[in-house]
Short mmCIF file of C-alpha atoms in Angstrom, two decimals:
data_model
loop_
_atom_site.label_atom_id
_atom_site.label_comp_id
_atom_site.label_asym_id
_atom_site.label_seq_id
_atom_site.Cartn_x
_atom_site.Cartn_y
_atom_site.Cartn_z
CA UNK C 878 24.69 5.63 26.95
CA UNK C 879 27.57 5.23 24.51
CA UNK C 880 28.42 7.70 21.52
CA UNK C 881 26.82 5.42 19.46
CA UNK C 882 23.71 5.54 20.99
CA UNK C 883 24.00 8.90 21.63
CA UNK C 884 24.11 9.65 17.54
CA UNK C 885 21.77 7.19 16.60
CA UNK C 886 19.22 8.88 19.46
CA UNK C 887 19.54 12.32 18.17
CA UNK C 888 18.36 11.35 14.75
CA UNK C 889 15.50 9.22 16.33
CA UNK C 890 14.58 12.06 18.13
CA UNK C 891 14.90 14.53 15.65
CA UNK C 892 12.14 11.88 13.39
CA UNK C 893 9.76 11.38 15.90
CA UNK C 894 9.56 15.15 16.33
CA UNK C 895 9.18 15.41 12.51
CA UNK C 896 5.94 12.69 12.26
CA UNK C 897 4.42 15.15 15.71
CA UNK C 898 5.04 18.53 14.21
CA UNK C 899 5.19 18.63 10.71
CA UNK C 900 3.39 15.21 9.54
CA UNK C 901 0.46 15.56 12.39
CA UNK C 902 1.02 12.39 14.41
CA UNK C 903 0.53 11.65 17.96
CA UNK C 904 2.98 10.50 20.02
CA UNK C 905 2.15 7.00 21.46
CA UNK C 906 5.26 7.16 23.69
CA UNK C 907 8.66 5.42 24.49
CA UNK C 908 7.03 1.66 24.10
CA UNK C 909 10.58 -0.19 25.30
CA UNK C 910 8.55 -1.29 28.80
CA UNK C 911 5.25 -2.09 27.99
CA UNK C 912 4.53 -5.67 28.37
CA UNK C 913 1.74 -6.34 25.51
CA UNK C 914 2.79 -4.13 22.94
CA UNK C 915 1.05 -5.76 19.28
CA UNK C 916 0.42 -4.69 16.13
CA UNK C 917 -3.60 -3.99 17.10
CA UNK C 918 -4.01 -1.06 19.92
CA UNK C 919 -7.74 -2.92 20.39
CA UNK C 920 -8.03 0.03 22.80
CA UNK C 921 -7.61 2.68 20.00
CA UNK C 922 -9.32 0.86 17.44
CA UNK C 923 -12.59 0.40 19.73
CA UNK C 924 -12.85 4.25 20.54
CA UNK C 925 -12.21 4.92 16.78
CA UNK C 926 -15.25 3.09 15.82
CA UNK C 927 -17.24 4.37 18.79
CA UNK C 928 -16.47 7.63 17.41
CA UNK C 929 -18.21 6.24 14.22
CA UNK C 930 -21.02 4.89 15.74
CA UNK C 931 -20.70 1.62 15.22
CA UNK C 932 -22.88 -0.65 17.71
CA UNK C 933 -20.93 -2.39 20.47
CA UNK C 934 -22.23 -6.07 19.41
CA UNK C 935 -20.76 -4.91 15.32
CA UNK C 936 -17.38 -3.51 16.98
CA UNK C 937 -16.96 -6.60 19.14
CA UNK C 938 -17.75 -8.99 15.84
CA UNK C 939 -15.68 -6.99 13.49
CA UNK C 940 -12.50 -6.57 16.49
CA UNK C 941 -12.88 -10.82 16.89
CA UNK C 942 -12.91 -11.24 13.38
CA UNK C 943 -9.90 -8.68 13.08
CA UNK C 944 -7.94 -10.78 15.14
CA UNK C 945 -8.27 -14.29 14.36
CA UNK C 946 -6.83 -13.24 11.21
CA UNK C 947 -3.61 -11.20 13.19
CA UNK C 948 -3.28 -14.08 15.17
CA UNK C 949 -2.95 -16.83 12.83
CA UNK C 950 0.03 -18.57 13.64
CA UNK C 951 -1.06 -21.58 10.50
CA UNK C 952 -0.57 -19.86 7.27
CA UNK C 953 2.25 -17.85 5.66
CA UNK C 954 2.86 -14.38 6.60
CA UNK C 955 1.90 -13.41 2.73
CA UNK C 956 -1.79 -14.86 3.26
CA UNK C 957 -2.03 -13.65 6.26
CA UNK C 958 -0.96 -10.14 5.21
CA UNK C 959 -3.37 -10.64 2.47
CA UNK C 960 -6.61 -11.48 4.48
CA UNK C 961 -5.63 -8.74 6.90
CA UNK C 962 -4.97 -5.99 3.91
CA UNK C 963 -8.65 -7.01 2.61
CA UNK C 964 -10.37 -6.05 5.94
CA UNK C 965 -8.08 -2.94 5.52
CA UNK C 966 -9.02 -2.01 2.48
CA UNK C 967 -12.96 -3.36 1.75
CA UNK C 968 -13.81 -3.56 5.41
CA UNK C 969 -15.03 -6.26 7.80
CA UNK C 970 -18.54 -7.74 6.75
CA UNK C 971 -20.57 -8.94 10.24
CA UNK C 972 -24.35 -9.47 11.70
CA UNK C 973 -25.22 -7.41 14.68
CA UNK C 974 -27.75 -10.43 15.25
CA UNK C 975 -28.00 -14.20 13.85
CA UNK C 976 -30.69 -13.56 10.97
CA UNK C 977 -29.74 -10.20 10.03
CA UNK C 978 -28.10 -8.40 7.22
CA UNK C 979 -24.38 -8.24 7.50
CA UNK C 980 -22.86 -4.70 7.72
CA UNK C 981 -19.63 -2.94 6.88
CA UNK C 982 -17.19 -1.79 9.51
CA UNK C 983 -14.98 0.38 8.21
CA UNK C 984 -11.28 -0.01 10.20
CA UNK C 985 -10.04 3.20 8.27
CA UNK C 986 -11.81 6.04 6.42
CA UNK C 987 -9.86 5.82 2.61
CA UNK C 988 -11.85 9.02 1.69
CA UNK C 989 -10.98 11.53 4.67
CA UNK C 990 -7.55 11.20 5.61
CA UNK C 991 -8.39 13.77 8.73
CA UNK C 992 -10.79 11.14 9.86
CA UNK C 993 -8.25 8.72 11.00
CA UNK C 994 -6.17 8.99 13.74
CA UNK C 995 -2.63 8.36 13.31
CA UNK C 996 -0.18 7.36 15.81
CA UNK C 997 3.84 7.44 16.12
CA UNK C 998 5.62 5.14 18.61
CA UNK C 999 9.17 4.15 19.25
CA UNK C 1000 11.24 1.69 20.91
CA UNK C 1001 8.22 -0.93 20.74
CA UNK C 1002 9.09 -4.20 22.32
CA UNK C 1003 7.51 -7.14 21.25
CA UNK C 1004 7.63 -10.17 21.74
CA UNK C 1005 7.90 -13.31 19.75
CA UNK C 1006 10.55 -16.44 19.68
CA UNK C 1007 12.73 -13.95 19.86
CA UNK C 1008 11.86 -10.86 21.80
CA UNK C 1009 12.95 -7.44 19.38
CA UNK C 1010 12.28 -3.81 19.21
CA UNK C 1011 11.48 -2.04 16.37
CA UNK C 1012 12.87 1.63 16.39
CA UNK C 1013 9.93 3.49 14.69
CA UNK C 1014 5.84 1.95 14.14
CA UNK C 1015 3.57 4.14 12.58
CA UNK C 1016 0.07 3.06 13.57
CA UNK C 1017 -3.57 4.41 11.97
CA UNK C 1018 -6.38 3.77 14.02
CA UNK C 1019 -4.58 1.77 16.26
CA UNK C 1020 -3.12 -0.52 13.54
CA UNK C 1021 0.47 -1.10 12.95
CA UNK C 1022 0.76 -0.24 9.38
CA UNK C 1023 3.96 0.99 9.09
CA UNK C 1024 7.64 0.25 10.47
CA UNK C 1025 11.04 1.67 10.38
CA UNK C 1026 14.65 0.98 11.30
CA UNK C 1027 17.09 3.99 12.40
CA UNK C 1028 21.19 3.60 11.42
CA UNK C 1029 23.65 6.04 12.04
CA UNK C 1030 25.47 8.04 9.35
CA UNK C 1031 28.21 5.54 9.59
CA UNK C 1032 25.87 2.50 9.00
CA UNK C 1033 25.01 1.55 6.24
CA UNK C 1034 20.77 1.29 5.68
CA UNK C 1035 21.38 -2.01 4.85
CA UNK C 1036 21.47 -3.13 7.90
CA UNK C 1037 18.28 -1.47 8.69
CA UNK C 1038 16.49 -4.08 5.56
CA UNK C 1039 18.62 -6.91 6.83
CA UNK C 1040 17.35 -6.23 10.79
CA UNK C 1041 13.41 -5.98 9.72
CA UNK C 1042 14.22 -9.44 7.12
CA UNK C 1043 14.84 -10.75 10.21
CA UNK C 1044 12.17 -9.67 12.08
CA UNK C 1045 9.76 -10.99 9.95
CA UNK C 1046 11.19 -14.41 10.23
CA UNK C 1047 9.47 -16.95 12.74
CA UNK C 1048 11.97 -17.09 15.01
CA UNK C 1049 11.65 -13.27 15.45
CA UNK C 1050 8.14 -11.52 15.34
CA UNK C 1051 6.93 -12.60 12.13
CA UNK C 1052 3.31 -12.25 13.36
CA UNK C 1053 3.57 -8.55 14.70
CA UNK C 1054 4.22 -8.27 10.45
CA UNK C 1055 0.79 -9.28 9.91
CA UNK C 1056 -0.70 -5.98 9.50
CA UNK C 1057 2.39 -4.05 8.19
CA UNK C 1058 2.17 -2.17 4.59
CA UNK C 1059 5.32 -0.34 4.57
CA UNK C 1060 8.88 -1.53 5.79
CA UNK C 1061 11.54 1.07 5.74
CA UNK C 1062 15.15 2.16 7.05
CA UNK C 1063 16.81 4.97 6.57
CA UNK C 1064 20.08 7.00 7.81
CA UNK C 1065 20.98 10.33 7.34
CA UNK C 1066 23.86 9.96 4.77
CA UNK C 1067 21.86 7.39 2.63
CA UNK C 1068 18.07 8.53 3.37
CA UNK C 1069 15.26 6.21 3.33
CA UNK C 1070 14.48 2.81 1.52
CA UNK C 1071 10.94 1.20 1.45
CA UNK C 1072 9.10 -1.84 0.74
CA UNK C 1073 7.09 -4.06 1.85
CA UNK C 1074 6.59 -7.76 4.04
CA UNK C 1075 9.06 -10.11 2.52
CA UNK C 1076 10.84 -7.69 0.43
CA UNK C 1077 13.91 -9.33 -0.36
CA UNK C 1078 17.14 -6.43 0.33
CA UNK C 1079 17.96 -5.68 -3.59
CA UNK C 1080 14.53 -4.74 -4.21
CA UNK C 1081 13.92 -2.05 -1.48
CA UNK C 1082 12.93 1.17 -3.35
CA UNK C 1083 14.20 4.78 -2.82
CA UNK C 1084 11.44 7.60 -2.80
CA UNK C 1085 12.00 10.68 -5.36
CA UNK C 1086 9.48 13.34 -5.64
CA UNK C 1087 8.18 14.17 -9.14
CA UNK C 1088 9.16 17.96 -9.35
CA UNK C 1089 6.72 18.02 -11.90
CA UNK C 1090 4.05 17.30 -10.23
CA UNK C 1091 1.37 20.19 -9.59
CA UNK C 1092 -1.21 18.32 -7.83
CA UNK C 1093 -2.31 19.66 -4.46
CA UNK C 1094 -0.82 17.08 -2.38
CA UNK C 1095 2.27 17.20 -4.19
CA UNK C 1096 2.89 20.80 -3.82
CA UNK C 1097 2.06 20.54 -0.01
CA UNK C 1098 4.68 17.58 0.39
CA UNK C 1099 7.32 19.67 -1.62
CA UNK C 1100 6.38 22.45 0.70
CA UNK C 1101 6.91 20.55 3.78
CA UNK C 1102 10.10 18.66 2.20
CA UNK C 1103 11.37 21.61 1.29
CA UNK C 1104 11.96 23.13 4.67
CA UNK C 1105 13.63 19.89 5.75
CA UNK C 1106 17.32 19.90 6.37
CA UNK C 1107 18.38 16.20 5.80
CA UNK C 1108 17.64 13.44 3.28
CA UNK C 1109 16.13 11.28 5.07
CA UNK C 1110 13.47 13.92 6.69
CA UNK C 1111 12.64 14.78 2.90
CA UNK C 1112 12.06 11.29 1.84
CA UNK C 1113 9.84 10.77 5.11
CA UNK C 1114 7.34 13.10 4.65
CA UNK C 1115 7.11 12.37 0.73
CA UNK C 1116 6.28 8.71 2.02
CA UNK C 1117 4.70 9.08 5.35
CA UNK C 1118 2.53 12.53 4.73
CA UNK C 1119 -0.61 11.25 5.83
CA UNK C 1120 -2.93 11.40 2.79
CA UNK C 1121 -0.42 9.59 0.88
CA UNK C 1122 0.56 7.18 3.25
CA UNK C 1123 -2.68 5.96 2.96
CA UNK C 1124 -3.77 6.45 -1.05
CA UNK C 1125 -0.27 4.13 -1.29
CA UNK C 1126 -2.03 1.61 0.54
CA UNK C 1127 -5.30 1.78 -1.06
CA UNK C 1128 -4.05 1.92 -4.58
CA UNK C 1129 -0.82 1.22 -5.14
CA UNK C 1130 -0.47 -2.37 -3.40
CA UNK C 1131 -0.75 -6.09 -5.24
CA UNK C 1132 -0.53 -9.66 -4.35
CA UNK C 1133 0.97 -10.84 -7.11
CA UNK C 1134 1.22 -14.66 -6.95
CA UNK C 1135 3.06 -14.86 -3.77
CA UNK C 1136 4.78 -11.57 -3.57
CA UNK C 1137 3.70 -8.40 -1.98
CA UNK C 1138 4.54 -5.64 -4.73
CA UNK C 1139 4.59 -1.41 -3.65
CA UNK C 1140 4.43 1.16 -6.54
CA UNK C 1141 8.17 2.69 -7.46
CA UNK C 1142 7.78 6.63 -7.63
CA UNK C 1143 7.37 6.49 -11.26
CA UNK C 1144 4.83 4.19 -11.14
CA UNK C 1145 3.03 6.50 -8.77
CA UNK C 1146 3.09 9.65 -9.82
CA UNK C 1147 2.26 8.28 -13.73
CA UNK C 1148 -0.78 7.04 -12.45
CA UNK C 1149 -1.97 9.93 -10.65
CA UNK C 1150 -1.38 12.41 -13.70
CA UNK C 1151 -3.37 9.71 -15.38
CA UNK C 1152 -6.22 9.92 -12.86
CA UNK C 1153 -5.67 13.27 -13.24
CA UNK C 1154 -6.73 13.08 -17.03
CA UNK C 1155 -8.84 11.06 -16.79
CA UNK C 1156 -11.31 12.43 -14.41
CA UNK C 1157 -11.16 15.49 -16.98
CA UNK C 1158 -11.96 12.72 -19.98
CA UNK C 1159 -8.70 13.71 -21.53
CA UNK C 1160 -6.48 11.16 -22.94
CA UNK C 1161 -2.39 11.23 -21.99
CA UNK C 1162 0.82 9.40 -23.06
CA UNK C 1163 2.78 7.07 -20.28
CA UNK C 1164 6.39 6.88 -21.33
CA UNK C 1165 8.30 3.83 -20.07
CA UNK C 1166 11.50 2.17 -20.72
CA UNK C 1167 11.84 -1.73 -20.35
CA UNK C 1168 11.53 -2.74 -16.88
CA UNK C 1169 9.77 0.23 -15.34
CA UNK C 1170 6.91 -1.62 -14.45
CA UNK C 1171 4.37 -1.06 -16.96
CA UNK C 1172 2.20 -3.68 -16.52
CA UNK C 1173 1.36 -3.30 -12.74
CA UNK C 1174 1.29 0.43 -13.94
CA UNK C 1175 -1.74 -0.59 -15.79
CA UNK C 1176 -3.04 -3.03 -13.48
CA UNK C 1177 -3.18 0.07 -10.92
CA UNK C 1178 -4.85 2.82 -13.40
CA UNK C 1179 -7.52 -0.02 -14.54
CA UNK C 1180 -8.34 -0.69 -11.23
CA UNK C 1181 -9.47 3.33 -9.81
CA UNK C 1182 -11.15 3.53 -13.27
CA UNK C 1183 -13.22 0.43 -12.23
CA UNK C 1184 -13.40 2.10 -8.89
CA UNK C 1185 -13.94 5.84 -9.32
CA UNK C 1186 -15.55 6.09 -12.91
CA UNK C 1187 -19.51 5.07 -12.95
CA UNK C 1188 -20.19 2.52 -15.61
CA UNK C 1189 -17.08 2.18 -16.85
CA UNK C 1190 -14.99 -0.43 -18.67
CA UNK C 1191 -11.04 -1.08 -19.94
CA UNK C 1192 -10.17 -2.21 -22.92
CA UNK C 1193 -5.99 -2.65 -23.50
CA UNK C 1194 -4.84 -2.79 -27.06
CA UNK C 1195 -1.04 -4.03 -27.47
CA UNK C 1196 0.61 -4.87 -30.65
CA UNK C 1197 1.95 -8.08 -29.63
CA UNK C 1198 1.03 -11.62 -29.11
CA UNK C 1199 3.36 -11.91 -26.11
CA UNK C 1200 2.13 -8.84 -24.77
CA UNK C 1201 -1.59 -9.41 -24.83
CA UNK C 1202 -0.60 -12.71 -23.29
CA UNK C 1203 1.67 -10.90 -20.33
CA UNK C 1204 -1.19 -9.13 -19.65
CA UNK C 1205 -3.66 -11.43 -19.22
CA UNK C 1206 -1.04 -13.03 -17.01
CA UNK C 1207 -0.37 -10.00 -14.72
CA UNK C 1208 -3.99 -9.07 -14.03
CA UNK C 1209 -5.07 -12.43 -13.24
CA UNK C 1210 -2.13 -13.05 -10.60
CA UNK C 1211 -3.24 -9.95 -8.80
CA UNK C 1212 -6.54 -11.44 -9.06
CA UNK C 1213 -8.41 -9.09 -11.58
CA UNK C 1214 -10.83 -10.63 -14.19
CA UNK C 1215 -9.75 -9.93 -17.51
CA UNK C 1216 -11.10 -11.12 -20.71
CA UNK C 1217 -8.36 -12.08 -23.58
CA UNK C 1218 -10.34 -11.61 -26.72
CA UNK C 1219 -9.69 -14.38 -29.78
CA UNK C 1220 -10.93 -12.46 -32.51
CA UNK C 1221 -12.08 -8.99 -34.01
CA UNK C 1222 -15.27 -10.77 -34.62
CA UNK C 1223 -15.45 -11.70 -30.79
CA UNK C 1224 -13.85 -8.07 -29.11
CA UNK C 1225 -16.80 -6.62 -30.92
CA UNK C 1226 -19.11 -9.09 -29.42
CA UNK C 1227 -18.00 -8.26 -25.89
CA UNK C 1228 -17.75 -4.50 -26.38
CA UNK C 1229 -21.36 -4.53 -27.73
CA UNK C 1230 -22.39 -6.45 -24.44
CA UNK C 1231 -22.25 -4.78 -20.78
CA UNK C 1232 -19.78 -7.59 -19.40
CA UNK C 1233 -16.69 -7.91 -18.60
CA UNK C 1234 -15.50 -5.19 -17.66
CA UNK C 1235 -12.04 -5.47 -18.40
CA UNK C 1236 -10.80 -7.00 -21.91
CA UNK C 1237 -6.98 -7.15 -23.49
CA UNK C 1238 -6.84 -7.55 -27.48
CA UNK C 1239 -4.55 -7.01 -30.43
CA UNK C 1240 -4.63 -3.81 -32.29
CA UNK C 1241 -4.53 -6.62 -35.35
CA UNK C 1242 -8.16 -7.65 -34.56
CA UNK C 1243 -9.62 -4.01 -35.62
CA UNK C 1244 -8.43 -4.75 -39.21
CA UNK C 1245 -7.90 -2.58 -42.15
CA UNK C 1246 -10.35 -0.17 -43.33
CA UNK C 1247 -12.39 -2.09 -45.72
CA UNK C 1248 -10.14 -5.38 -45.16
CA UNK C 1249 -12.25 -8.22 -44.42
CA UNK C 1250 -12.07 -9.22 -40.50
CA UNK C 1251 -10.04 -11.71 -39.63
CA UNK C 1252 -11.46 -14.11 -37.37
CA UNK C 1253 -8.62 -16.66 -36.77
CA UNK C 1254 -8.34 -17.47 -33.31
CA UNK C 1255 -4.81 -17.79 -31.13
#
């Protein structure tokens, strides 16, 4: 082995050992060999939902179903990662028996994080148009959700984002992508930078911890972090921790139109001190400048309240014409039904009936005290 390899290995080493010991993970093994590595263990994922009790004939339904989807080879690797991210998140819907009542299987338990069984591997071959060999795939349940590239202090992590760009290109192993939530690379000088499938370079995100943040989970990560001696260990566990590796998949991904869109650290950790509030019916004050991603900010803190609060509803108020319209815009290209109200006359209407659920209107529309409503439409 060269000096080269000999650097980049230690730090490779030194990560896997980080995901086993401090992050929980078990060690899948050195994969560079195997013949039919993919990004569905079907071994794992069958004893996982043995271990749930799932019936054979609802496993076997649910696994087939599982991987027509991972194996399309037709549609775009956005729709498929779509499709596949539904069964992740919602579940897979199947009859035990023609004539029945179709049940849930559940591929990963969103409530208990220690219910899941996560998985580190590294070296993974696979194989495609081009056979390649991701460093680092971080698996839950048996399902690839996760990959990242290793550089050397002397590399730059760019090279990291460029290597998976490529591997998500048909040529490469664009399918073995089909199930992947997070995309990272990291080095030791420059730490880590995530995304997600299709993720073009300039937009990979760095990950900061909120020091202000007093939330269990946050205080266990800056725990953990906090013991680390490098950068890029740091920035690992604040990403990869288990519980929020997962609560960044359940509720901090979109499909927006045709791109694949992750939360930035702001975004996240504004919207859990707004869950946070809310769950104690307090009400709370998100600053943003222009271009911090308020909109999807909303989009995500309107969803969990749809979610997690019985009976509830969202109204958003803006003061603007082109905001109200902005935001009609972003929650219907991540496919959530919003009503865009045309009058005060008619946003009392709907907030006097039980549906919808979600409406955007114009502070305007309230009218003066003792002003006569103004019912023009726009």
């Amino acid at each position: 082995m060269s000096r080269v390899g000999e650097i980049e290995r230690i730090t490779q080493n030194r990560v896997v050992k980080l995901f086993e010991e401090k992050l929980g993970y078990k060690y899948l093994g050195n994969l560079k060999d195997e013949e039919n590595n993919r990004n569905v263990e079907t071994r794992i994922l069958r004893n996982y939902l043995r271990e749930k009790k799932y019936s054979e004939k609802l496993i076997e339904r649910a696994l087939s179903k599982l991987s027509r989807a991972v194996t399309n080879q037709t549609n775009s690797l956005y729709d498929v990662n779509k499709e596949v991210y539904g069964y992740l998140r919602y579940g897979i819907e199947v009859r035990e028996n023609v004539g029945e009542n179709k049940q849930t299987v559940r591929l990963i338990n969103w409530d208990e994080t220690c219910d899941n069984d996560f998985y580190i591997a590294e070296e993974v071959t696979i194989k495609g148009e081009n056979t390649k060999r991701p460093d680092i795939v971080l698996y839950v349940n048996g399902i690839a959700l996760g990959v990242l590239e290793l550089k050397r202090s002397t590399v730059s992590v760019a090279e990291g984002i460029r290597q998976n760009l490529d591997n998500q290109e048909s040529d490469f192993i664009k399918p073995f992508f089909h199930t992947m939530q997070l995309v990272m690379a990291g080095n030791d000088t420059e730490g880590l930078r995530y995304a997600t499938i299709e993720t073009p370079e300039k937009y990979y995100l760095t990950w900061k911890e909120d020091k202000r943040a007093q939330d269990p989970l946050s205080r266990e990560v800056k725990d953990l972090a906090g013991k680390a001696e490098h950068i890029l260990d740091k920035q690992l566990i604040g990403l990869c921790h288990k519980e929020r590796f997962l609560e960044i998949i359940h509720d901090f991904i979109v499909f927006d139109r045709g791109i694949k869109k992750l939360c930035r650290p702001n975004q996240y950790f504004g919207v859990k001190a707004a869950m946070d509030r809310i769950r104690k019916r307090q009400d709370g004050i998100i600053w943003h400048t222009q271009g911090s991603g308020k909109s999807l900010t909303m989009v995500w803190i309107a969803k969990w309240i749809r979610e997690n609060i019985s009976d509830s509803r969202v109204l958003i108020i803006t003061d603007r014409d082109e905001l109200d319209k902005q935001i009609e815009k972003v929650f219907k290209g991540v496919d959530e039904d919003i009503y865009r109200t045309k009058s005060g006359r008619d946003l009392i209407e709907k907030l006097n009936q039980t549906t919808p659920l979600m409406l955007c209107s114009l502070i305007h529309k309230f009218g003066a005290k003792g002003q006569k409503d103004d019912d023009t439409s726009y």
